[in-house]
Tab-separated table of C-alpha atoms and ligand atoms in Angstrom:
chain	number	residue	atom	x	y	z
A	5	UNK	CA	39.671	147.444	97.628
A	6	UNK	CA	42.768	145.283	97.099
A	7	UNK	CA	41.143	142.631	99.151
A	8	UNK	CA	38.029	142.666	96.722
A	9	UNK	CA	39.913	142.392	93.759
A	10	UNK	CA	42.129	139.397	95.568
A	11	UNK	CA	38.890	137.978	95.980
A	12	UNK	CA	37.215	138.112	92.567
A	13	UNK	CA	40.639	136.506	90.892
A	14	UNK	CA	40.611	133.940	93.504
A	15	UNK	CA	36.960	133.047	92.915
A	16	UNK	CA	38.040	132.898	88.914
A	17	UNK	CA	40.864	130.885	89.517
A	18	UNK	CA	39.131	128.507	91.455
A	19	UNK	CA	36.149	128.109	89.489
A	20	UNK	CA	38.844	127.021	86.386
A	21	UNK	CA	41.318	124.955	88.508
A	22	UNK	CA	37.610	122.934	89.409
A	23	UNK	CA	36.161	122.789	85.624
A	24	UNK	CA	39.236	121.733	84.814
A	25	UNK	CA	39.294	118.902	86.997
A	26	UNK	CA	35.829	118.288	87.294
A	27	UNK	CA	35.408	114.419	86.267
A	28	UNK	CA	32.678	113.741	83.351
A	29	UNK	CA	30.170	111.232	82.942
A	30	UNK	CA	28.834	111.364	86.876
A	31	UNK	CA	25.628	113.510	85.433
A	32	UNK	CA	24.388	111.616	82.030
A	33	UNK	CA	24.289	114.212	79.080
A	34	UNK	CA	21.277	112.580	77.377
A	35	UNK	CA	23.322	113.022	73.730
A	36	UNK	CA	23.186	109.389	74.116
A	37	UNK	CA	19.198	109.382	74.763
A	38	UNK	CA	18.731	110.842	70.605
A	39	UNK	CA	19.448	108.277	67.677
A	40	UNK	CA	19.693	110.122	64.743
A	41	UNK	CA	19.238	107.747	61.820
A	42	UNK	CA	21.523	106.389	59.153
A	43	UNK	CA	21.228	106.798	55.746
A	44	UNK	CA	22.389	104.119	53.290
A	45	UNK	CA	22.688	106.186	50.341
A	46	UNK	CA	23.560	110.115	50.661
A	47	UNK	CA	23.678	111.902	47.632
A	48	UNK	CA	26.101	114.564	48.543
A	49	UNK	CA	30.318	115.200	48.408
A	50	UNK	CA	31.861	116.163	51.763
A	51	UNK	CA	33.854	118.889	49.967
A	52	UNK	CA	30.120	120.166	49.379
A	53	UNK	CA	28.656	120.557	53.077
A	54	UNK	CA	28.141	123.640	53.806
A	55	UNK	CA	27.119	123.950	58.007
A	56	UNK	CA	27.285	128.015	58.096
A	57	UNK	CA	25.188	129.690	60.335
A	58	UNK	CA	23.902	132.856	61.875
A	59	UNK	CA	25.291	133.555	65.000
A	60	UNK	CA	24.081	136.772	67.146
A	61	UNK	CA	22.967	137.998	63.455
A	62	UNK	CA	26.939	137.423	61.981
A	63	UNK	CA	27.201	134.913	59.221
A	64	UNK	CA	30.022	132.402	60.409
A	65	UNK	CA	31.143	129.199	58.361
A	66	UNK	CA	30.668	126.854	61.139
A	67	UNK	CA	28.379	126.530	63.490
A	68	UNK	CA	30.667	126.298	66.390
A	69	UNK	CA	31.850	129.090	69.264
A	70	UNK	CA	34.047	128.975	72.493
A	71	UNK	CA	31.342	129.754	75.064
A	72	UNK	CA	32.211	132.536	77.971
A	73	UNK	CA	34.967	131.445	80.691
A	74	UNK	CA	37.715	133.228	81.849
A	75	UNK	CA	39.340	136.841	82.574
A	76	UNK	CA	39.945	138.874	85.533
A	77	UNK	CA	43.132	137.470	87.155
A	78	UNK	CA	46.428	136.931	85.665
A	79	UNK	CA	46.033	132.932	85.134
A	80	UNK	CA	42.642	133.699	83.333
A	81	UNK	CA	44.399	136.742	81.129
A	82	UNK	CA	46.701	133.885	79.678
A	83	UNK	CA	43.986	131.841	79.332
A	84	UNK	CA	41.924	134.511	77.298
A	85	UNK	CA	44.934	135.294	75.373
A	86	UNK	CA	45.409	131.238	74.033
A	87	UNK	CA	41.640	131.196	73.610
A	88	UNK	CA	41.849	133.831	71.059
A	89	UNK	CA	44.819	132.738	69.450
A	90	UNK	CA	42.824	129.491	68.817
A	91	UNK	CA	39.139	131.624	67.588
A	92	UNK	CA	41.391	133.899	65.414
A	93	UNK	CA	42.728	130.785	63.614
A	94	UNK	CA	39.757	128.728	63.476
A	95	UNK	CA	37.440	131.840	62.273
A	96	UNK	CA	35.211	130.865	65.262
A	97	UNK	CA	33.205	133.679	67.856
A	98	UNK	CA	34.111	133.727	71.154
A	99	UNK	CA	32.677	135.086	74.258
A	100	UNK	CA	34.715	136.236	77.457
A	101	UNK	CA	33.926	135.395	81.038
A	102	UNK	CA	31.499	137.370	83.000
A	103	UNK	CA	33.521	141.162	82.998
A	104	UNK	CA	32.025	142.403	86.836
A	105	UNK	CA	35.565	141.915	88.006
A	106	UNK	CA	36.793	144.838	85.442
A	107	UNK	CA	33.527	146.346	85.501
A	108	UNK	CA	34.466	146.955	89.318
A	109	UNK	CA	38.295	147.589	88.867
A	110	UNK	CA	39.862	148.716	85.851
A	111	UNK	CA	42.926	147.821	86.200
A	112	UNK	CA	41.582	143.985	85.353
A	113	UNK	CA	40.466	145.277	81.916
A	114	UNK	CA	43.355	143.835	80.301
A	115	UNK	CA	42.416	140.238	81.025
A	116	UNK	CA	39.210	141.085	78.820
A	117	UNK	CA	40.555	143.053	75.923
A	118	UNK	CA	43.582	140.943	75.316
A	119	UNK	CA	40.996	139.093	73.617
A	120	UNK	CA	40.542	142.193	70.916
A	121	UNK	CA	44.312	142.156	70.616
A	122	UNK	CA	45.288	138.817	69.730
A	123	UNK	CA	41.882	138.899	67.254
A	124	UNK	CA	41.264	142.510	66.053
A	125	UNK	CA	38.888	141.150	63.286
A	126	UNK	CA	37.445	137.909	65.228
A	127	UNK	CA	33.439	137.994	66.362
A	128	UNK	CA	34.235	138.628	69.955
A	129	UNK	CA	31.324	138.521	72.767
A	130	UNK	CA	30.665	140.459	75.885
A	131	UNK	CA	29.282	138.931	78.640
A	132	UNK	CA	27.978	140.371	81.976
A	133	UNK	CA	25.302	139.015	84.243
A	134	UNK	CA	21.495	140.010	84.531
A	135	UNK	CA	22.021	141.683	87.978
A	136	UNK	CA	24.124	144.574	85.273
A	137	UNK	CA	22.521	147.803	84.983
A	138	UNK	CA	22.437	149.165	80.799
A	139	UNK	CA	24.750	151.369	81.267
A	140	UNK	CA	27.604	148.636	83.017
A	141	UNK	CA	26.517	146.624	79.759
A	142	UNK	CA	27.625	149.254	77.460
A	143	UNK	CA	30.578	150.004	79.057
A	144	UNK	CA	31.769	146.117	78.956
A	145	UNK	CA	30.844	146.474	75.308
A	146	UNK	CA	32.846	149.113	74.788
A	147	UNK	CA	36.048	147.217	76.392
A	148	UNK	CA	36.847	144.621	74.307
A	149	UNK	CA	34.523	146.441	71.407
A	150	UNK	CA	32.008	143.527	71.200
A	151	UNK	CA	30.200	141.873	68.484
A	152	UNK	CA	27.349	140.665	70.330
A	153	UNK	CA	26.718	140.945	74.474
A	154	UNK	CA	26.076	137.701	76.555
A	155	UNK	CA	23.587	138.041	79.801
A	156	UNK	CA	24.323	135.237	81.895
A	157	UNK	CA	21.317	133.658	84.377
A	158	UNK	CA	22.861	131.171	86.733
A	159	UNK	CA	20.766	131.150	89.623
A	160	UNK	CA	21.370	127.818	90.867
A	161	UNK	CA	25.107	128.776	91.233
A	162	UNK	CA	24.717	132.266	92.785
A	163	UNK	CA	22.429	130.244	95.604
A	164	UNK	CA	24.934	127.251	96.464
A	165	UNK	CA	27.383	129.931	96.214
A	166	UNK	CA	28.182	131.007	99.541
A	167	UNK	CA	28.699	134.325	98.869
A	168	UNK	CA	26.420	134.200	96.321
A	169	UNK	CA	23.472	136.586	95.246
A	170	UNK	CA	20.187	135.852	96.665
A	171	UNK	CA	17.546	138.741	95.411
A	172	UNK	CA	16.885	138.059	91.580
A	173	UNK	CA	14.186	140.647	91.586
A	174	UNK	CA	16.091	142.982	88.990
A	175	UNK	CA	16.423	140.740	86.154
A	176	UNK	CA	13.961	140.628	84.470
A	177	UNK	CA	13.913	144.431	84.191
A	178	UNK	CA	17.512	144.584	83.198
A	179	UNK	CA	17.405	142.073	80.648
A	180	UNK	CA	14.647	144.053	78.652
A	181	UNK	CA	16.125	147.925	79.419
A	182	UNK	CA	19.244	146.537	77.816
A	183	UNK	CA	17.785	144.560	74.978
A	184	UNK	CA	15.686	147.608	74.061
A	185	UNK	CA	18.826	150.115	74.226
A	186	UNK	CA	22.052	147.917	73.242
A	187	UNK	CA	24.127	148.535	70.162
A	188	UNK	CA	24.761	144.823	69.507
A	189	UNK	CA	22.645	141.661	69.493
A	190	UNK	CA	22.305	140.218	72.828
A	191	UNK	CA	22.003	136.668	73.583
A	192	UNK	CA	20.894	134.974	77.207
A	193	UNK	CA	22.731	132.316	78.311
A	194	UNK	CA	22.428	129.842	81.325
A	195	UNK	CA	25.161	128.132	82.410
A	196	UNK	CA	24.789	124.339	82.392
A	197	UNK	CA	21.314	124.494	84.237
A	198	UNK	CA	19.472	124.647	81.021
A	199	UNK	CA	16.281	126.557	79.939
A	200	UNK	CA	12.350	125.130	80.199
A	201	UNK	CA	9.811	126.347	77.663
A	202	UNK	CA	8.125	128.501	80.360
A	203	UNK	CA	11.704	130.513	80.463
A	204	UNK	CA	12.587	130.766	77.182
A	205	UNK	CA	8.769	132.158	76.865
A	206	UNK	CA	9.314	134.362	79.198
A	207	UNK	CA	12.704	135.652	77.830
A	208	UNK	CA	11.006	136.202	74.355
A	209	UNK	CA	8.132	138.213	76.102
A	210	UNK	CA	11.356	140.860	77.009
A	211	UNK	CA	12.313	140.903	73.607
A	212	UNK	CA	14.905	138.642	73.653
A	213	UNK	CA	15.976	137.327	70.057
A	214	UNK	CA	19.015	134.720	70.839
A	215	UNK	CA	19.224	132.445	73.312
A	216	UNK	CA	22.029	129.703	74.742
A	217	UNK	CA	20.133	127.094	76.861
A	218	UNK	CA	23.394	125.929	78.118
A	219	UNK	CA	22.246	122.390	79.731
A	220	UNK	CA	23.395	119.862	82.347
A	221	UNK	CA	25.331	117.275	81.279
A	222	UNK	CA	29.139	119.028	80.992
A	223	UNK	CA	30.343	121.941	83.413
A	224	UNK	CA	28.150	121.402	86.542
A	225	UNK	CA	28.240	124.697	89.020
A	226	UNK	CA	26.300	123.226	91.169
A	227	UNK	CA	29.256	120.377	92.110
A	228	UNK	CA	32.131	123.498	91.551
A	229	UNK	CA	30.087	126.124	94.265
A	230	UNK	CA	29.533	122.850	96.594
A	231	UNK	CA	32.945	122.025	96.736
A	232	UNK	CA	33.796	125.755	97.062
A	233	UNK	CA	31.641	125.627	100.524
A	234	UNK	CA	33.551	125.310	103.861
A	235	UNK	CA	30.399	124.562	105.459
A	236	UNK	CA	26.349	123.777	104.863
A	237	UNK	CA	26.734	120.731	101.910
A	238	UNK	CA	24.057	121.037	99.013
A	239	UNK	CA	25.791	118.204	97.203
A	240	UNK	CA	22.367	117.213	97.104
A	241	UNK	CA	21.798	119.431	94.475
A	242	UNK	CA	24.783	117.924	91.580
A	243	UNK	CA	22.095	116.701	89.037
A	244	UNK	CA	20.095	119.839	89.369
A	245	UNK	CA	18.857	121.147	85.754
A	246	UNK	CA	17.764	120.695	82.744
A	247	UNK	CA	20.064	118.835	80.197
A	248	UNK	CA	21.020	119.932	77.109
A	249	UNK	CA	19.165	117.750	74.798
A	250	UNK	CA	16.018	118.128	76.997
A	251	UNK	CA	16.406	122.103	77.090
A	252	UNK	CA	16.141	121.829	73.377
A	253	UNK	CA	13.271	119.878	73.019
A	254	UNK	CA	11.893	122.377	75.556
A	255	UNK	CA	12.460	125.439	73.056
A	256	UNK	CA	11.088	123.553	70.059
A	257	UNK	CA	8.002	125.585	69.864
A	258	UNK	CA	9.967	128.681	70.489
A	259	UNK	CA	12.279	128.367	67.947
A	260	UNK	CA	10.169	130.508	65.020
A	261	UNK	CA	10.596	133.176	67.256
A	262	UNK	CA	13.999	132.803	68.585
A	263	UNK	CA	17.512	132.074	67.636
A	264	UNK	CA	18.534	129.207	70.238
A	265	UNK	CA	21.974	128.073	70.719
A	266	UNK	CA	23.313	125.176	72.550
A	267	UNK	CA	26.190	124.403	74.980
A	268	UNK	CA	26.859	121.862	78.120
A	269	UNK	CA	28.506	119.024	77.620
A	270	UNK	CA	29.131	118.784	74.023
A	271	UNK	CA	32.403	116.457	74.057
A	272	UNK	CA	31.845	114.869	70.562
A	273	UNK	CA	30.988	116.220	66.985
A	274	UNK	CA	28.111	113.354	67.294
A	275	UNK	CA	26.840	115.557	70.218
A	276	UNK	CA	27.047	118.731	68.423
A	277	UNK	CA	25.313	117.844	65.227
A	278	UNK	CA	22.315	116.042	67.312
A	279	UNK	CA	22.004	119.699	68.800
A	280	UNK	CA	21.661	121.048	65.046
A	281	UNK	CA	19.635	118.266	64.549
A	282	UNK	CA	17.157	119.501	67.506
A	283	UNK	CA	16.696	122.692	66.203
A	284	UNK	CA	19.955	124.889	67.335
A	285	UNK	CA	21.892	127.517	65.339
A	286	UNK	CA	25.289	126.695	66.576
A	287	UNK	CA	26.643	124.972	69.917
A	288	UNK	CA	29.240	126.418	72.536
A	289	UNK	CA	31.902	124.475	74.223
A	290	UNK	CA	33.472	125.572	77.183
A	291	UNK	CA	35.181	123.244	79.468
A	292	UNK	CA	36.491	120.863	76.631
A	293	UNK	CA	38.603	123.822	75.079
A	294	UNK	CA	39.677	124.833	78.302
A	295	UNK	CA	41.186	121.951	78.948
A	296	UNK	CA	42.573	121.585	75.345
A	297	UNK	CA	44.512	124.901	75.560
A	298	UNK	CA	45.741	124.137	79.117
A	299	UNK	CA	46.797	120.830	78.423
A	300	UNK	CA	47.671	120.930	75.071
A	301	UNK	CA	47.995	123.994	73.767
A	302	UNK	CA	46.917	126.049	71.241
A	303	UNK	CA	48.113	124.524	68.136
A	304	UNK	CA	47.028	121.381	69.263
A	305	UNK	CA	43.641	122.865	69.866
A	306	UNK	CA	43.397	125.098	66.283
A	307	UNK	CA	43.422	121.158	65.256
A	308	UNK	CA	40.935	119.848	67.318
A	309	UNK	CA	38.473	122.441	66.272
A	310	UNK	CA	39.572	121.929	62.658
A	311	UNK	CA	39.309	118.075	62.862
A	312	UNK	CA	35.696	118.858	65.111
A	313	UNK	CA	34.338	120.912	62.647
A	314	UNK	CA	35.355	118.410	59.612
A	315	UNK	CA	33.730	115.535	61.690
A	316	UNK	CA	30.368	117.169	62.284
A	317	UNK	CA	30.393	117.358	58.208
A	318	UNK	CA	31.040	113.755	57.823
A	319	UNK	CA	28.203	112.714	60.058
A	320	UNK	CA	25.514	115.330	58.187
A	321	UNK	CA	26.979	112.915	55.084
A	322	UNK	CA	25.687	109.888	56.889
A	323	UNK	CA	22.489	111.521	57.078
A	324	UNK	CA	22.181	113.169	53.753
A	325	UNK	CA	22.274	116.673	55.271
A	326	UNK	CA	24.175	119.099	53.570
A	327	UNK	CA	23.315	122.512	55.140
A	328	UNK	CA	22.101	123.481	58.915
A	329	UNK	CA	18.811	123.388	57.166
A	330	UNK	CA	18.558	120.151	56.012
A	331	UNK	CA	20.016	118.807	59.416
A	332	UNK	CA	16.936	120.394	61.696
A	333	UNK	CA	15.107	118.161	59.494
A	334	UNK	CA	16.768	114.927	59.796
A	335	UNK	CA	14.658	112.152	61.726
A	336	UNK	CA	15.912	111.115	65.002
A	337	UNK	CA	14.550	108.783	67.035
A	338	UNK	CA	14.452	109.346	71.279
A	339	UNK	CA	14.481	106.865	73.989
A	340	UNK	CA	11.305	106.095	76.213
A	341	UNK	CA	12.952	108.643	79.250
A	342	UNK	CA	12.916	111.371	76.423
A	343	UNK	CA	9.618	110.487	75.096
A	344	UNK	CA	8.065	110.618	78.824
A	345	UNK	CA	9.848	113.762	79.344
A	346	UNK	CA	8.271	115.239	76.035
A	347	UNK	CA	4.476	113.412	76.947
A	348	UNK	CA	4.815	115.100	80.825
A	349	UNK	CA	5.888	118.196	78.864
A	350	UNK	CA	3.345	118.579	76.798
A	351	UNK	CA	6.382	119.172	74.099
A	352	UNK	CA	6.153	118.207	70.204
A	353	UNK	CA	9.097	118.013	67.793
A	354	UNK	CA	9.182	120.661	64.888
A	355	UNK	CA	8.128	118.961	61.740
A	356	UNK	CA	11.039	116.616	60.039
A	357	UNK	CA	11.162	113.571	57.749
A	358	UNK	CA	10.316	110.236	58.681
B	211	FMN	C1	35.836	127.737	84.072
B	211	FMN	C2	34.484	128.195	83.591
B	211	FMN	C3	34.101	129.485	83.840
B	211	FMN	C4	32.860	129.944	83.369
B	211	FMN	N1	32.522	131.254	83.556
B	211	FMN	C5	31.407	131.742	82.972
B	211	FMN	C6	31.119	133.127	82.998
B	211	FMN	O1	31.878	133.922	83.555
B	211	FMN	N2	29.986	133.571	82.368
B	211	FMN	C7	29.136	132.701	81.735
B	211	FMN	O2	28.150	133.128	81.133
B	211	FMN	N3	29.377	131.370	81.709
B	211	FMN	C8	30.488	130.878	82.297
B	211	FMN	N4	30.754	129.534	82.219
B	211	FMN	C9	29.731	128.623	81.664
B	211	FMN	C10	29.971	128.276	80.205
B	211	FMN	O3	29.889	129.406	79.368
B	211	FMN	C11	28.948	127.224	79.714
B	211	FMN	O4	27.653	127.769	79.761
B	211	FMN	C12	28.992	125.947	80.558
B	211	FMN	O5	30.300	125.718	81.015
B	211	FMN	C13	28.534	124.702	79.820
B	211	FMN	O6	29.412	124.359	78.764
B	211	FMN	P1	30.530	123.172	78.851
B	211	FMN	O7	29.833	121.982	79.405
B	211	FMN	O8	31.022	123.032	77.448
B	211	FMN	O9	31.613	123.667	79.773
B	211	FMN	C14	31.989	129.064	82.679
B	211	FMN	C15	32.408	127.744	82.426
B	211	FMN	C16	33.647	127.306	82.860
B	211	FMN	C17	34.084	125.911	82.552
């Protein structure tokens, strides 16, 4: 038993100490593949952009949220505790790593709910994988008394993973016995593989309502689990996925029906209003503020997001957007890769201006 916990806060650890060291820009993100287009003349006042969203069904003033990372060891507990200082101050959601580890052993509750304690009135997230039966859902809920309840689907990972999962037969079946029973919104996430239309179809058909397509392009698992293997390389498999940008265009059509969200690899408030722009409700970064809080700290990081979110106004200036609204209409232009992608695809772009 001690061995298994041992285990599960060693896999944690290791996954961060890699994120955090993983180097960027070997994978392109594709943010750079979408132009959106400049506007000579807005007819707006920054003071006056107003980029609230919905988020899991909760109204929040900006469209931004600290996607699902750590807990379950000590290191991670201090980590969860900084990342909530930082939500609590900035007004943002944000989720918690997957909770199996306290799910399995109690006694790592604490690195979860510290969360709750730093931010008793913060929009906090659950988050447990598919393989989770309804009632392991509930209870993970119930521990840090959740807003909303993440599903992660990371099969990639759990396969280079060598002590990975390898039967993915229940999912499906879980995801829609705990959609039709939970208390709170749920929303299904990847995690940096992205989501293809035939997916997020497929998701909807279960009932699901929100959805993070959490693309390639920032945290890549597939390098982290490969350089987690003592033996049998599948470094052949680093670019596998679908970006960011390119999961989006993939949900365009889905997007009356669902609430999609975006994360993976959003370094720049440029990136993050190009996902509004494509059609998202708000974006999650992970790795970025994980790095921030480590590094830096967590006043330095209640400023990034401040000066982050201020940005991302500035730029829907320069295209005469002033709400989330107005931005999924903005034109944008896409290079010829993006345009193949889209013609292969058989993908169109929800109506916007010209
Ligand atoms: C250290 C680390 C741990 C993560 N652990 C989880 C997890 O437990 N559950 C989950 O759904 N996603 C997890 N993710 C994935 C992120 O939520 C996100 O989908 C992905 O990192 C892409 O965002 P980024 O490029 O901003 O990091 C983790 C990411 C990082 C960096």
């Amino acid at each position: 038993m001690r061995k298994e916990i041992h285990q599960r806060s060693q896999r944690k650890n290791e996954h961060v100490k890699h994120a955090m060291h993983q180097k960027t820009g070997e994978v392109l993100s594709d943010f750079e593949r979408v132009t959106l287009l400049h506007h000579s003349l807005p007819d707006l006042n920054l003071d006056e952009i107003d980029l609230s969203t919905m988020i899991a069904d909760h109204h929040v003033p900006i469209p931004l949220y600290i996607n699902a990372m750590t807990g379950g060891s000590e290191w991670t507990e201090s980590i969860n505790r900084k990342l909530a200082g930082v939500a609590a101050a900035t007004g943002i959601p944000m989720a918690v790593g997957s909770m199996h580890a306290a799910l399995r052993h109690e006694e790592l509750s604490s690195s979860y709910s510290i969360v709750r304690e730093v931010n008793p009135d913060g929009l906090i997230f659950a988050n447990v994988g598919a393989d989770v039966s309804l009632e392991g859902a509930r209870r993970a809920v119930e521990m840090i008394d959740a807003d909303a309840l993440q599903i992660h689907i990371n099969a990639p990972q759990e396969l280079i993973m060598p002590e990975g999962d390898r039967d993915f037969k229940s999912w499906r079946a879980n995801i829609e016995s705990i959609i039709g029973h939970m208390e709170v919104p749920v929303i299904v996430k990847e995690v940096g593989f992205g989501m293809s239309r035939k997916a997020l179809l497929t998701l909807n058909a279960l009932g699901v309502r929100h959805v993070d397509i959490s693309g390639k392009g920032g945290t890549n698992f597939a390098r982290i689990e490969n350089a987690r293997r003592k033996s049998g390389d599948m470094s052949y498999l680093g670019d596998w996925g679908i970006s960011t940008v390119r999961a989006l265009l993939e949900s365009q059509s889905v997007q009356s029906d669902m609430s999609v969200m975006a994360s993976g690899g959003i370094s720049t408030p440029l990136d993050a209003v190009k996902c509004l722009a494509l059609g998202a409700r708000g974006v999650g970064m992970s790795r970025m503020l994980l790095k921030s809080v480590e590094d830096a700290g967590v006043d330095e990081t209640i400023g990034y997001v401040d000066t982050f979110q201020n940005q991302m106004k500035r730029i829907a200036v320069m295209v005469n957007a002033a709400t989330i609204e107005e931005l999924r209409k903005t034109p944008l232009v896409l290079d010829p890769e993006l345009l193949s992608w889209m013609s292969q695809r058989q993908l169109v772009l929800n109506e916007r201006e010209i």
